[in-house]
Short mmCIF file of C-alpha atoms and ligand atoms in Angstrom, two decimals:
data_model
loop_
_atom_site.label_atom_id
_atom_site.label_comp_id
_atom_site.label_asym_id
_atom_site.label_seq_id
_atom_site.Cartn_x
_atom_site.Cartn_y
_atom_site.Cartn_z
CA UNK A 1 11.95 17.31 17.84
CA UNK A 2 13.02 15.16 20.54
CA UNK A 3 14.62 11.83 19.37
CA UNK A 4 12.56 8.39 19.67
CA UNK A 5 13.91 7.36 23.01
CA UNK A 6 13.58 3.34 24.34
CA UNK A 7 12.61 4.74 27.88
CA UNK A 8 9.45 6.33 26.36
CA UNK A 9 7.77 3.28 25.89
CA UNK A 10 5.47 2.42 28.65
CA UNK A 11 5.56 -0.96 30.34
CA UNK A 12 3.01 -3.64 29.12
CA UNK A 13 1.41 -5.72 31.38
CA UNK A 14 0.42 -8.29 29.43
CA UNK A 15 2.37 -8.72 26.40
CA UNK A 16 0.50 -11.20 25.24
CA UNK A 17 -2.98 -9.13 25.60
CA UNK A 18 -4.45 -6.84 23.00
CA UNK A 19 -6.42 -5.21 25.48
CA UNK A 20 -3.25 -4.89 27.55
CA UNK A 21 -0.76 -3.65 25.14
CA UNK A 22 -3.26 -0.93 23.96
CA UNK A 23 -3.85 0.34 27.41
CA UNK A 24 0.22 1.07 27.29
CA UNK A 25 -0.04 2.13 24.27
CA UNK A 26 -1.69 5.10 26.05
CA UNK A 27 1.00 6.77 27.46
CA UNK A 28 3.62 6.08 24.40
CA UNK A 29 5.95 9.21 24.47
CA UNK A 30 8.69 7.24 21.79
CA UNK A 31 8.18 10.37 19.88
CA UNK A 32 6.48 13.98 20.53
CA UNK A 33 3.26 13.62 18.28
CA UNK A 34 1.66 12.62 21.48
CA UNK A 35 2.42 16.06 22.94
CA UNK A 36 -0.68 17.50 20.30
CA UNK A 37 -2.55 14.84 19.86
CA UNK A 38 -5.77 14.33 21.99
CA UNK A 39 -5.20 10.34 22.39
CA UNK A 40 -3.59 7.50 20.86
CA UNK A 41 -5.56 5.73 18.48
CA UNK A 42 -4.85 2.12 18.71
CA UNK A 43 -5.62 -0.39 16.16
CA UNK A 44 -9.48 -2.09 16.52
CA UNK A 45 -10.90 -5.39 15.55
CA UNK A 46 -11.32 -8.95 16.36
CA UNK A 47 -7.91 -10.65 17.38
CA UNK A 48 -9.48 -13.56 14.92
CA UNK A 49 -9.06 -11.12 12.02
CA UNK A 50 -7.18 -12.80 9.22
CA UNK A 51 -6.85 -9.59 7.39
CA UNK A 52 -5.27 -6.58 9.00
CA UNK A 53 -5.41 -2.98 7.43
CA UNK A 54 -2.93 -0.69 7.99
CA UNK A 55 -3.26 3.12 6.99
CA UNK A 56 -1.13 5.82 7.98
CA UNK A 57 -2.11 7.73 11.18
CA UNK A 58 -5.56 8.93 12.38
CA UNK A 59 -7.26 11.86 11.11
CA UNK A 60 -8.74 14.95 13.10
CA UNK A 61 -12.07 12.60 13.55
CA UNK A 62 -10.15 9.57 14.63
CA UNK A 63 -8.37 11.60 17.32
CA UNK A 64 -11.00 13.25 18.99
CA UNK A 65 -13.35 9.90 18.66
CA UNK A 66 -10.56 7.27 19.69
CA UNK A 67 -11.19 4.92 17.02
CA UNK A 68 -9.26 4.54 13.77
CA UNK A 69 -11.07 5.05 10.54
CA UNK A 70 -14.70 6.61 11.91
CA UNK A 71 -13.72 10.47 9.58
CA UNK A 72 -14.36 10.56 6.05
CA UNK A 73 -11.77 8.42 4.88
CA UNK A 74 -13.11 5.60 6.82
CA UNK A 75 -16.47 6.29 5.62
CA UNK A 76 -14.79 5.77 2.07
CA UNK A 77 -13.16 2.77 3.23
CA UNK A 78 -16.48 1.41 4.78
CA UNK A 79 -18.06 2.27 1.62
CA UNK A 80 -15.37 0.52 -0.64
CA UNK A 81 -14.61 -2.61 1.94
CA UNK A 82 -19.06 -2.98 1.85
CA UNK A 83 -18.71 -3.02 -1.94
CA UNK A 84 -15.93 -5.42 -2.33
CA UNK A 85 -17.89 -8.11 0.46
CA UNK A 86 -15.54 -7.02 3.19
CA UNK A 87 -17.27 -7.24 6.19
CA UNK A 88 -15.47 -4.63 8.61
CA UNK A 89 -16.19 -6.16 12.02
CA UNK A 90 -14.62 -9.29 11.08
CA UNK A 91 -11.18 -7.37 9.98
CA UNK A 92 -8.51 -5.60 11.99
CA UNK A 93 -7.88 -1.65 11.33
CA UNK A 94 -5.12 0.17 12.46
CA UNK A 95 -2.10 2.95 11.38
CA UNK A 96 1.65 2.73 11.01
CA UNK A 97 1.18 5.58 13.50
CA UNK A 98 -1.05 6.09 16.18
CA UNK A 99 -1.22 9.79 16.97
CA UNK A 100 -2.69 12.25 14.65
CA UNK A 101 0.11 14.58 13.12
CA UNK A 102 -1.50 18.16 12.21
CA UNK A 103 -0.64 21.59 12.07
CA UNK A 104 -2.87 24.56 12.26
CA UNK A 105 -5.06 26.57 9.92
CA UNK A 106 -7.10 29.18 11.46
CA UNK A 107 -9.46 26.83 13.70
CA UNK A 108 -8.53 24.00 11.38
CA UNK A 109 -6.10 20.80 11.98
CA UNK A 110 -4.39 19.98 9.04
CA UNK A 111 -3.01 16.41 8.60
CA UNK A 112 0.89 16.68 8.26
CA UNK A 113 2.73 13.17 7.35
CA UNK A 114 4.09 11.67 10.21
CA UNK A 115 7.98 11.62 9.26
CA UNK A 116 10.67 8.47 9.09
CA UNK A 117 11.87 8.72 13.00
CA UNK A 118 7.80 9.01 14.10
CA UNK A 119 7.00 5.95 11.82
CA UNK A 120 10.17 4.18 13.31
CA UNK A 121 9.17 5.11 17.22
CA UNK A 122 5.73 3.99 16.40
CA UNK A 123 6.79 0.50 14.56
CA UNK A 124 6.67 -1.33 18.03
CA UNK A 125 2.66 -0.86 18.53
CA UNK A 126 2.71 -2.36 14.88
CA UNK A 127 4.51 -4.89 15.28
CA UNK A 128 3.00 -6.03 18.13
CA UNK A 129 -0.55 -5.80 16.74
CA UNK A 130 0.49 -8.04 13.75
CA UNK A 131 2.09 -10.54 16.48
CA UNK A 132 -1.23 -10.83 18.25
CA UNK A 133 -3.15 -10.56 15.55
CA UNK A 134 -1.09 -13.31 13.26
CA UNK A 135 -3.27 -12.20 9.93
CA UNK A 136 -2.74 -13.98 6.96
CA UNK A 137 -3.16 -10.62 5.06
CA UNK A 138 -2.04 -7.32 5.27
CA UNK A 139 -3.38 -4.85 3.22
CA UNK A 140 -1.45 -1.40 3.33
CA UNK A 141 -3.10 1.48 2.62
CA UNK A 142 -1.17 4.54 0.81
CA UNK A 143 2.04 5.49 0.27
CA UNK A 144 3.00 6.46 3.17
CA UNK A 145 2.27 3.18 4.84
CA UNK A 146 3.35 1.49 1.99
CA UNK A 147 6.82 3.26 2.00
CA UNK A 148 7.36 2.41 5.60
CA UNK A 149 6.16 -0.92 5.32
CA UNK A 150 7.46 -2.06 1.74
CA UNK A 151 10.54 0.04 1.38
CA UNK A 152 11.11 2.97 -0.18
CA UNK A 153 11.11 1.90 -3.52
CA UNK A 154 7.55 0.63 -3.21
CA UNK A 155 5.13 2.52 -5.63
CA UNK A 156 1.56 2.14 -4.73
CA UNK A 157 0.60 3.38 -8.09
CA UNK A 158 2.86 0.44 -10.10
CA UNK A 159 2.17 -2.45 -7.85
CA UNK A 160 -1.56 -1.99 -6.14
CA UNK A 161 -3.35 -4.67 -6.14
CA UNK A 162 -0.36 -7.15 -6.27
CA UNK A 163 0.76 -9.65 -3.62
CA UNK A 164 3.78 -8.64 -2.78
CA UNK A 165 6.49 -10.61 -0.34
CA UNK A 166 7.18 -9.17 3.02
CA UNK A 167 7.73 -10.52 6.85
CA UNK A 168 4.80 -8.51 7.70
CA UNK A 169 2.53 -11.83 6.99
CA UNK A 170 2.01 -14.79 4.33
CA UNK A 171 0.05 -12.63 1.68
CA UNK A 172 0.29 -8.16 1.65
CA UNK A 173 -1.26 -6.45 -0.95
CA UNK A 174 -0.85 -2.34 -1.14
CA UNK A 175 -3.89 -0.41 -2.11
CA UNK A 176 -4.64 3.62 -2.41
CA UNK A 177 -5.46 5.49 1.00
CA UNK A 178 -8.94 6.20 1.21
CA UNK A 179 -8.68 9.88 1.59
CA UNK A 180 -6.84 10.03 -2.13
CA UNK A 181 -10.49 9.04 -3.55
CA UNK A 182 -11.65 11.79 -1.01
CA UNK A 183 -9.23 14.43 -2.71
CA UNK A 184 -9.37 13.36 -6.35
CA UNK A 185 -10.44 15.69 -9.12
CA UNK A 186 -14.75 15.12 -9.05
CA UNK A 187 -14.25 13.99 -12.82
CA UNK A 188 -12.02 10.93 -11.62
CA UNK A 189 -13.68 10.19 -8.33
CA UNK A 190 -15.72 7.43 -9.54
CA UNK A 191 -13.33 5.57 -11.29
CA UNK A 192 -10.47 6.27 -8.35
CA UNK A 193 -13.46 4.52 -6.33
CA UNK A 194 -13.79 1.66 -8.67
CA UNK A 195 -10.65 0.94 -8.68
CA UNK A 196 -9.99 0.97 -4.91
CA UNK A 197 -13.03 -1.78 -4.78
CA UNK A 198 -11.44 -3.66 -7.45
CA UNK A 199 -8.13 -4.21 -5.21
CA UNK A 200 -10.07 -4.85 -2.51
CA UNK A 201 -12.17 -7.67 -3.94
CA UNK A 202 -8.41 -9.14 -4.44
CA UNK A 203 -8.02 -8.74 -1.03
CA UNK A 204 -11.59 -10.62 -0.18
CA UNK A 205 -11.00 -13.58 -2.92
CA UNK A 206 -7.63 -14.11 -0.62
CA UNK A 207 -9.45 -13.89 2.83
CA UNK A 208 -12.13 -16.34 1.47
N1 URA B 1 -6.23 8.07 7.40
C1 URA B 1 -5.81 6.83 8.15
O1 URA B 1 -4.31 6.85 7.96
N2 URA B 1 -6.42 6.65 9.44
C2 URA B 1 -7.26 6.69 10.03
O2 URA B 1 -7.67 6.61 10.71
C3 URA B 1 -7.90 7.96 9.18
C4 URA B 1 -7.79 8.65 8.35
#
Protein backbone atom coordinates (compact mmCIF):
# COMPACT_ATOMS: atom_id res chain seq x y z
CA UNK A 1 0.00 0.00 0.00
CA UNK A 2 1.52 3.32 -1.05
CA UNK A 3 1.78 6.05 1.53
CA UNK A 4 -0.59 9.03 1.40
CA UNK A 5 0.82 11.64 -0.93
CA UNK A 6 -0.01 15.33 -0.73
CA UNK A 7 0.48 15.56 -4.49
CA UNK A 8 -2.24 13.02 -5.03
CA UNK A 9 -4.94 15.49 -4.03
CA UNK A 10 -6.44 17.00 -7.18
CA UNK A 11 -6.74 20.76 -7.54
CA UNK A 12 -10.11 22.18 -6.49
CA UNK A 13 -11.35 24.79 -8.98
CA UNK A 14 -13.48 26.61 -6.38
CA UNK A 15 -12.92 25.49 -2.77
CA UNK A 16 -15.99 27.48 -1.68
CA UNK A 17 -18.25 25.32 -3.83
CA UNK A 18 -19.37 21.92 -2.58
CA UNK A 19 -19.98 20.85 -6.16
CA UNK A 20 -16.45 21.81 -7.13
CA UNK A 21 -14.96 20.01 -4.11
CA UNK A 22 -17.02 16.91 -4.98
CA UNK A 23 -15.81 17.07 -8.59
CA UNK A 24 -12.18 17.25 -7.46
CA UNK A 25 -12.64 14.33 -5.04
CA UNK A 26 -13.51 12.12 -8.03
CA UNK A 27 -9.82 12.14 -8.98
CA UNK A 28 -8.36 11.72 -5.50
CA UNK A 29 -5.32 9.45 -5.37
CA UNK A 30 -4.28 10.23 -1.79
CA UNK A 31 -4.41 6.53 -0.88
CA UNK A 32 -4.73 3.39 -2.97
CA UNK A 33 -8.40 2.68 -2.38
CA UNK A 34 -9.44 4.45 -5.58
CA UNK A 35 -7.76 1.78 -7.69
CA UNK A 36 -10.21 -0.99 -6.71
CA UNK A 37 -13.30 1.16 -6.25
CA UNK A 38 -15.76 2.06 -8.98
CA UNK A 39 -15.87 5.72 -8.02
CA UNK A 40 -15.54 8.26 -5.24
CA UNK A 41 -18.72 8.47 -3.18
CA UNK A 42 -18.92 12.04 -1.91
CA UNK A 43 -21.35 13.32 0.69
CA UNK A 44 -24.84 14.37 -0.36
CA UNK A 45 -27.49 16.65 0.98
CA UNK A 46 -28.32 20.34 1.09
CA UNK A 47 -25.59 22.81 1.91
CA UNK A 48 -28.04 24.38 4.33
CA UNK A 49 -28.32 21.17 6.37
CA UNK A 50 -27.98 21.68 10.12
CA UNK A 51 -26.96 18.06 10.67
CA UNK A 52 -24.24 16.03 8.98
CA UNK A 53 -24.22 12.23 9.41
CA UNK A 54 -20.81 10.58 8.99
CA UNK A 55 -20.55 6.84 8.30
CA UNK A 56 -17.45 4.75 7.70
CA UNK A 57 -17.12 4.21 3.96
CA UNK A 58 -19.39 3.40 1.03
CA UNK A 59 -20.47 -0.22 0.71
CA UNK A 60 -20.84 -2.35 -2.39
CA UNK A 61 -24.12 -0.75 -3.50
CA UNK A 62 -22.92 2.78 -2.78
CA UNK A 63 -19.73 2.13 -4.74
CA UNK A 64 -21.77 1.07 -7.77
CA UNK A 65 -24.39 3.82 -7.44
CA UNK A 66 -22.04 6.64 -6.49
CA UNK A 67 -24.28 7.76 -3.60
CA UNK A 68 -23.85 7.33 0.16
CA UNK A 69 -26.11 5.06 2.21
CA UNK A 70 -28.27 3.70 -0.60
CA UNK A 71 -27.70 -0.01 0.13
CA UNK A 72 -28.99 -2.19 2.99
CA UNK A 73 -27.42 -0.03 5.74
CA UNK A 74 -28.91 3.02 4.04
CA UNK A 75 -32.35 1.47 4.21
CA UNK A 76 -31.95 0.92 7.95
CA UNK A 77 -30.76 4.51 8.30
CA UNK A 78 -33.73 5.80 6.29
CA UNK A 79 -36.20 3.81 8.37
CA UNK A 80 -34.65 4.97 11.67
CA UNK A 81 -34.50 8.60 10.52
CA UNK A 82 -38.15 8.47 9.51
CA UNK A 83 -39.13 6.93 12.87
CA UNK A 84 -37.16 9.62 14.70
CA UNK A 85 -38.88 12.32 12.64
CA UNK A 86 -35.78 13.40 10.71
CA UNK A 87 -36.23 14.11 7.01
CA UNK A 88 -33.24 12.60 5.21
CA UNK A 89 -33.62 15.16 2.43
CA UNK A 90 -32.77 17.88 4.96
CA UNK A 91 -29.56 16.35 6.32
CA UNK A 92 -26.15 15.89 4.74
CA UNK A 93 -24.93 12.28 4.67
CA UNK A 94 -21.31 11.35 4.12
CA UNK A 95 -18.53 8.97 5.11
CA UNK A 96 -15.10 9.24 6.75
CA UNK A 97 -13.63 7.43 3.72
CA UNK A 98 -14.96 8.07 0.23
CA UNK A 99 -13.89 4.89 -1.55
CA UNK A 100 -15.12 1.33 -0.97
CA UNK A 101 -12.48 -0.96 0.50
CA UNK A 102 -13.21 -4.59 -0.15
CA UNK A 103 -11.84 -8.09 -0.54
CA UNK A 104 -13.14 -10.72 -2.90
CA UNK A 105 -15.04 -13.73 -1.60
CA UNK A 106 -15.93 -15.66 -4.73
CA UNK A 107 -18.02 -13.23 -6.74
CA UNK A 108 -18.92 -11.12 -3.73
CA UNK A 109 -17.09 -8.01 -2.59
CA UNK A 110 -16.83 -8.02 1.18
CA UNK A 111 -16.40 -4.85 3.19
CA UNK A 112 -12.96 -4.30 4.73
CA UNK A 113 -12.41 -1.74 7.44
CA UNK A 114 -10.30 1.22 6.28
CA UNK A 115 -7.00 1.64 8.12
CA UNK A 116 -5.70 4.77 9.86
CA UNK A 117 -3.67 5.94 6.86
CA UNK A 118 -6.68 5.63 4.55
CA UNK A 119 -8.90 7.51 6.98
CA UNK A 120 -6.22 10.21 7.40
CA UNK A 121 -5.79 10.53 3.63
CA UNK A 122 -9.52 11.13 3.25
CA UNK A 123 -9.84 13.53 6.17
CA UNK A 124 -9.34 16.61 3.98
CA UNK A 125 -12.56 15.88 2.07
CA UNK A 126 -14.59 15.50 5.24
CA UNK A 127 -13.08 18.72 6.62
CA UNK A 128 -14.08 20.53 3.43
CA UNK A 129 -17.61 19.13 3.61
CA UNK A 130 -17.91 20.32 7.21
CA UNK A 131 -16.37 23.73 6.45
CA UNK A 132 -18.86 24.30 3.64
CA UNK A 133 -22.01 22.87 5.21
CA UNK A 134 -21.15 24.28 8.67
CA UNK A 135 -23.54 21.98 10.50
CA UNK A 136 -24.71 22.67 14.00
CA UNK A 137 -24.67 18.92 14.67
CA UNK A 138 -22.46 16.10 13.49
CA UNK A 139 -23.77 12.57 14.02
CA UNK A 140 -21.02 9.98 13.90
CA UNK A 141 -22.21 6.51 12.88
CA UNK A 142 -20.30 3.53 14.22
CA UNK A 143 -17.03 2.72 15.90
CA UNK A 144 -14.70 3.21 12.93
CA UNK A 145 -15.88 6.75 12.24
CA UNK A 146 -16.14 7.53 15.96
CA UNK A 147 -12.63 6.38 16.74
CA UNK A 148 -11.23 8.20 13.71
CA UNK A 149 -13.07 11.44 14.48
CA UNK A 150 -13.42 11.41 18.25
CA UNK A 151 -10.26 9.58 19.27
CA UNK A 152 -9.21 5.96 19.78
CA UNK A 153 -10.50 5.92 23.37
CA UNK A 154 -14.06 6.72 22.27
CA UNK A 155 -16.49 3.84 22.87
CA UNK A 156 -19.78 4.04 20.99
CA UNK A 157 -21.25 1.36 23.27
CA UNK A 158 -20.70 3.57 26.34
CA UNK A 159 -21.06 7.05 24.90
CA UNK A 160 -23.79 6.68 22.30
CA UNK A 161 -26.48 9.34 22.32
CA UNK A 162 -24.41 11.71 24.47
CA UNK A 163 -23.16 15.11 23.42
CA UNK A 164 -19.38 15.04 23.06
CA UNK A 165 -16.99 17.95 22.81
CA UNK A 166 -15.25 18.07 19.46
CA UNK A 167 -13.98 20.62 16.99
CA UNK A 168 -16.09 18.93 14.28
CA UNK A 169 -19.18 21.00 15.09
CA UNK A 170 -20.80 22.82 18.02
CA UNK A 171 -22.69 19.63 18.86
CA UNK A 172 -21.50 16.13 18.18
CA UNK A 173 -23.26 12.84 18.96
CA UNK A 174 -22.19 9.31 18.12
CA UNK A 175 -24.36 6.27 17.72
CA UNK A 176 -24.06 2.80 16.24
CA UNK A 177 -23.63 2.14 12.55
CA UNK A 178 -26.89 1.04 10.90
CA UNK A 179 -25.13 -2.06 9.52
CA UNK A 180 -24.67 -3.27 13.12
CA UNK A 181 -28.46 -3.63 13.26
CA UNK A 182 -28.38 -5.79 10.14
CA UNK A 183 -25.68 -7.95 11.73
CA UNK A 184 -27.48 -8.26 15.09
CA UNK A 185 -28.91 -11.69 15.93
CA UNK A 186 -32.61 -12.05 15.13
CA UNK A 187 -33.62 -11.98 18.80
CA UNK A 188 -31.96 -8.60 19.51
CA UNK A 189 -32.42 -6.83 16.18
CA UNK A 190 -35.66 -5.05 17.14
CA UNK A 191 -34.17 -3.83 20.42
CA UNK A 192 -31.05 -2.59 18.58
CA UNK A 193 -33.24 -0.73 16.11
CA UNK A 194 -35.25 0.85 18.93
CA UNK A 195 -32.03 1.97 20.63
CA UNK A 196 -30.78 3.46 17.34
CA UNK A 197 -34.06 5.34 16.89
CA UNK A 198 -33.80 6.56 20.51
CA UNK A 199 -30.37 8.06 19.74
CA UNK A 200 -31.73 9.67 16.57
CA UNK A 201 -34.62 11.17 18.53
CA UNK A 202 -32.01 12.97 20.64
CA UNK A 203 -30.56 14.29 17.38
CA UNK A 204 -34.05 15.28 16.19
CA UNK A 205 -34.55 17.36 19.34
CA UNK A 206 -31.16 19.03 18.81
CA UNK A 207 -32.09 19.82 15.21
CA UNK A 208 -35.24 21.41 16.62
N1 LIG B 1 -21.89 2.10 5.27
C1 LIG B 1 -21.36 3.33 5.44
O1 LIG B 1 -20.67 3.62 6.43
N2 LIG B 1 -21.59 4.24 4.50
C2 LIG B 1 -22.33 4.01 3.44
O2 LIG B 1 -22.48 4.92 2.62
C3 LIG B 1 -22.89 2.72 3.29
C4 LIG B 1 -22.65 1.79 4.21
